Short mmCIF file of C-alpha atoms in Angstrom, two decimals:
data_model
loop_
_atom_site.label_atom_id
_atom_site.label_comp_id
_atom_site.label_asym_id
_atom_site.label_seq_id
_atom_site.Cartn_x
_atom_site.Cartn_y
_atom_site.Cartn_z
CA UNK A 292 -7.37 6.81 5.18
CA UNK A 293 -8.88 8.05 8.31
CA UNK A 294 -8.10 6.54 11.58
CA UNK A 295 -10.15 6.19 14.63
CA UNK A 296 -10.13 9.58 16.56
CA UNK A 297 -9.11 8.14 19.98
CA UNK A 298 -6.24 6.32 18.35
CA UNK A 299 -5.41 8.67 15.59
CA UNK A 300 -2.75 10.98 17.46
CA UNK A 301 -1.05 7.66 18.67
CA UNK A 302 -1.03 4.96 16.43
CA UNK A 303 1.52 3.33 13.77
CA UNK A 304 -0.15 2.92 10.39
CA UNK A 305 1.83 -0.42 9.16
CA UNK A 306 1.89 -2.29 5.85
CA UNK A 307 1.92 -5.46 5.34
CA UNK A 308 2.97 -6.87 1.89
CA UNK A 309 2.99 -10.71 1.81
CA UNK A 310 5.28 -11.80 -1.48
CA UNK A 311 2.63 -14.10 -2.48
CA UNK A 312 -1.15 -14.89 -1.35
CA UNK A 313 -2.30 -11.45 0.30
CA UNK A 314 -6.05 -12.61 -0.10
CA UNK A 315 -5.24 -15.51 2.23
CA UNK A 316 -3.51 -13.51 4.85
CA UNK A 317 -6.44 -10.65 4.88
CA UNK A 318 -8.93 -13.51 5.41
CA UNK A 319 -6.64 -15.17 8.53
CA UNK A 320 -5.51 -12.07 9.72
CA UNK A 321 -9.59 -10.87 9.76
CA UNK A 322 -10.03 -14.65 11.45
CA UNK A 323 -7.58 -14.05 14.23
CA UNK A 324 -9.90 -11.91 17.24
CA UNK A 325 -6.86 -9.85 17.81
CA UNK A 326 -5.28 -9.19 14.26
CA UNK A 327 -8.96 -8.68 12.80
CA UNK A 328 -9.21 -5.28 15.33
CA UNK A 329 -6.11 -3.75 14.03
CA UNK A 330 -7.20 -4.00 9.88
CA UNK A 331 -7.75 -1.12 8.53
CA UNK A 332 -7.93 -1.81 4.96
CA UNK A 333 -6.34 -3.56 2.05
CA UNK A 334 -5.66 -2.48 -1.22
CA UNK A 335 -3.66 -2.24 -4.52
CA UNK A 336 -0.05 -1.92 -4.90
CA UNK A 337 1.94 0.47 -2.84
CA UNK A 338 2.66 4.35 -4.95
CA UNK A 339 5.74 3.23 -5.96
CA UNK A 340 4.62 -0.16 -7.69
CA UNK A 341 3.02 -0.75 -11.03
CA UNK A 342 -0.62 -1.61 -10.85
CA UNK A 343 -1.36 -5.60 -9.99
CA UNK A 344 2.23 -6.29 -8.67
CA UNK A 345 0.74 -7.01 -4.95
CA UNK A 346 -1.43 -6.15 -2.65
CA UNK A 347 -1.39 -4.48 0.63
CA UNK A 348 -2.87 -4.78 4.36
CA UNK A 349 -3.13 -1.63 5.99
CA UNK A 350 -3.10 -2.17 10.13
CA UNK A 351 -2.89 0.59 12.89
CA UNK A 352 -1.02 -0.57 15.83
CA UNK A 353 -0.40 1.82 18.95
CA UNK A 354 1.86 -0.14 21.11
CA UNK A 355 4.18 -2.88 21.40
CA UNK A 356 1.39 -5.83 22.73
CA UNK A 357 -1.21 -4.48 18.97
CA UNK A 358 2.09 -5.21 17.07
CA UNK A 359 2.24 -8.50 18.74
CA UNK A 360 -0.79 -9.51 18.03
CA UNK A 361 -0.10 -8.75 14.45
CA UNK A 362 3.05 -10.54 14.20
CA UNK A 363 2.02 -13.69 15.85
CA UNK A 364 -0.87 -13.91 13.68
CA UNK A 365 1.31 -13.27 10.06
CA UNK A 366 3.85 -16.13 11.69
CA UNK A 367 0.81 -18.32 12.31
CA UNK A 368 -0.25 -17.51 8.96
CA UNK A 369 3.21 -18.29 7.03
CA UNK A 370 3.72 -21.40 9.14
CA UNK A 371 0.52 -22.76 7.46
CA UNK A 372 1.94 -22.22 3.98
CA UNK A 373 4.31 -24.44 1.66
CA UNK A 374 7.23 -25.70 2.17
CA UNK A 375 9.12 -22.06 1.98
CA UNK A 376 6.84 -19.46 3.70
CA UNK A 377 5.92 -16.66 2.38
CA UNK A 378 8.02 -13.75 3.07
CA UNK A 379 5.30 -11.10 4.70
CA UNK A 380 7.13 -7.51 4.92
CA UNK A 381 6.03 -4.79 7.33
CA UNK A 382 6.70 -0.71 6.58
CA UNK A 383 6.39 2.03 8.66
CA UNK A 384 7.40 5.45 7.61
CA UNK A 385 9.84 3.87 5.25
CA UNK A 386 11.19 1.62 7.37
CA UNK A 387 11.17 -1.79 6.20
CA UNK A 388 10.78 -5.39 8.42
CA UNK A 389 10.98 -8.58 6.76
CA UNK A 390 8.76 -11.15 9.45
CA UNK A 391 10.27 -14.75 9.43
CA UNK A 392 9.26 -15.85 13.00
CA UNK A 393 7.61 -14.67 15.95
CA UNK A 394 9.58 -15.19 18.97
CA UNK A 395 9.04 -12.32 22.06
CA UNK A 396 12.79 -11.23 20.83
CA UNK A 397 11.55 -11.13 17.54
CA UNK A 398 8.40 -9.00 17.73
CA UNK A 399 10.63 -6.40 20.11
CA UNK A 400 12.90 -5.94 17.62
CA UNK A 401 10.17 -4.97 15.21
CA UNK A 402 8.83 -2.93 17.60
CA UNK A 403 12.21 -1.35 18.20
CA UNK A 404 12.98 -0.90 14.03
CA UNK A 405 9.53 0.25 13.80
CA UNK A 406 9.48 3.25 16.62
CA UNK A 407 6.69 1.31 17.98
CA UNK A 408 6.58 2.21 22.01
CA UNK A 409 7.11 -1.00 24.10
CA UNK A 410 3.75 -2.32 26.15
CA UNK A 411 4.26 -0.09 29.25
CA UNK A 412 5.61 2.91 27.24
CA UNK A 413 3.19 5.59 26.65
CA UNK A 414 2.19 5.58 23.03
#
């Protein structure tokens, strides 16, 4: 995948891998104004999956205010599901994030487990 030059050096390439209905997220995450600018692509299973077992969103984010943007947007999305969300996992380097809200503690704590840089930290 190639990233956008001004962001390339900087950014956080994240997955996100819900357990169920990734053609749903992709269409509200590419919905929301904010999420929509941080998709980068979406795809097949991940390299260590078999063929068909899920699908992935690929997002850049470069600081801690893109990753909100993301979360609030999967937690907006899994609120609108069934009964029992779906649970939407984000990666990063091999570190691994299940999302089941998206409370300001929440999304810095993903920022933290992720190595994402806080809002006012230099990316």
């Amino acid at each position: 995948m190639t990233l956008n030059p001004a962001i390339e050096n900087h950014a956080a390439v994240i997955t996100v891998r819900p357990d169920r209905e990734p053609g749903s997220l992709w269409r509200w995450l590419g919905d929301d104004p904010d999420a929509h600018a941080l998709l980068t692509g979406f795809g097949g299973p991940a390299d260590d999956e078999q063929q068909g077992t899920f699908e992935v969103i690929n997002t850049v984010v470069a600081n801690g205010l893109a990753l909100s943007s993301l979360v609030v947007a999967v937690a907006g999305w899994r609120d609108r599901r069934r009964a029992v969300p779906p649970t939407v996992t984000l990666e990063r380097d091999g570190v691994v994030v299940d999302v089941t809200g998206a409370s300001a503690a929440e999304i810095a704590a993903i920022a933290r487990a992720l190595g994402i840089p806080e809002d006012d930290e230099p990316a």
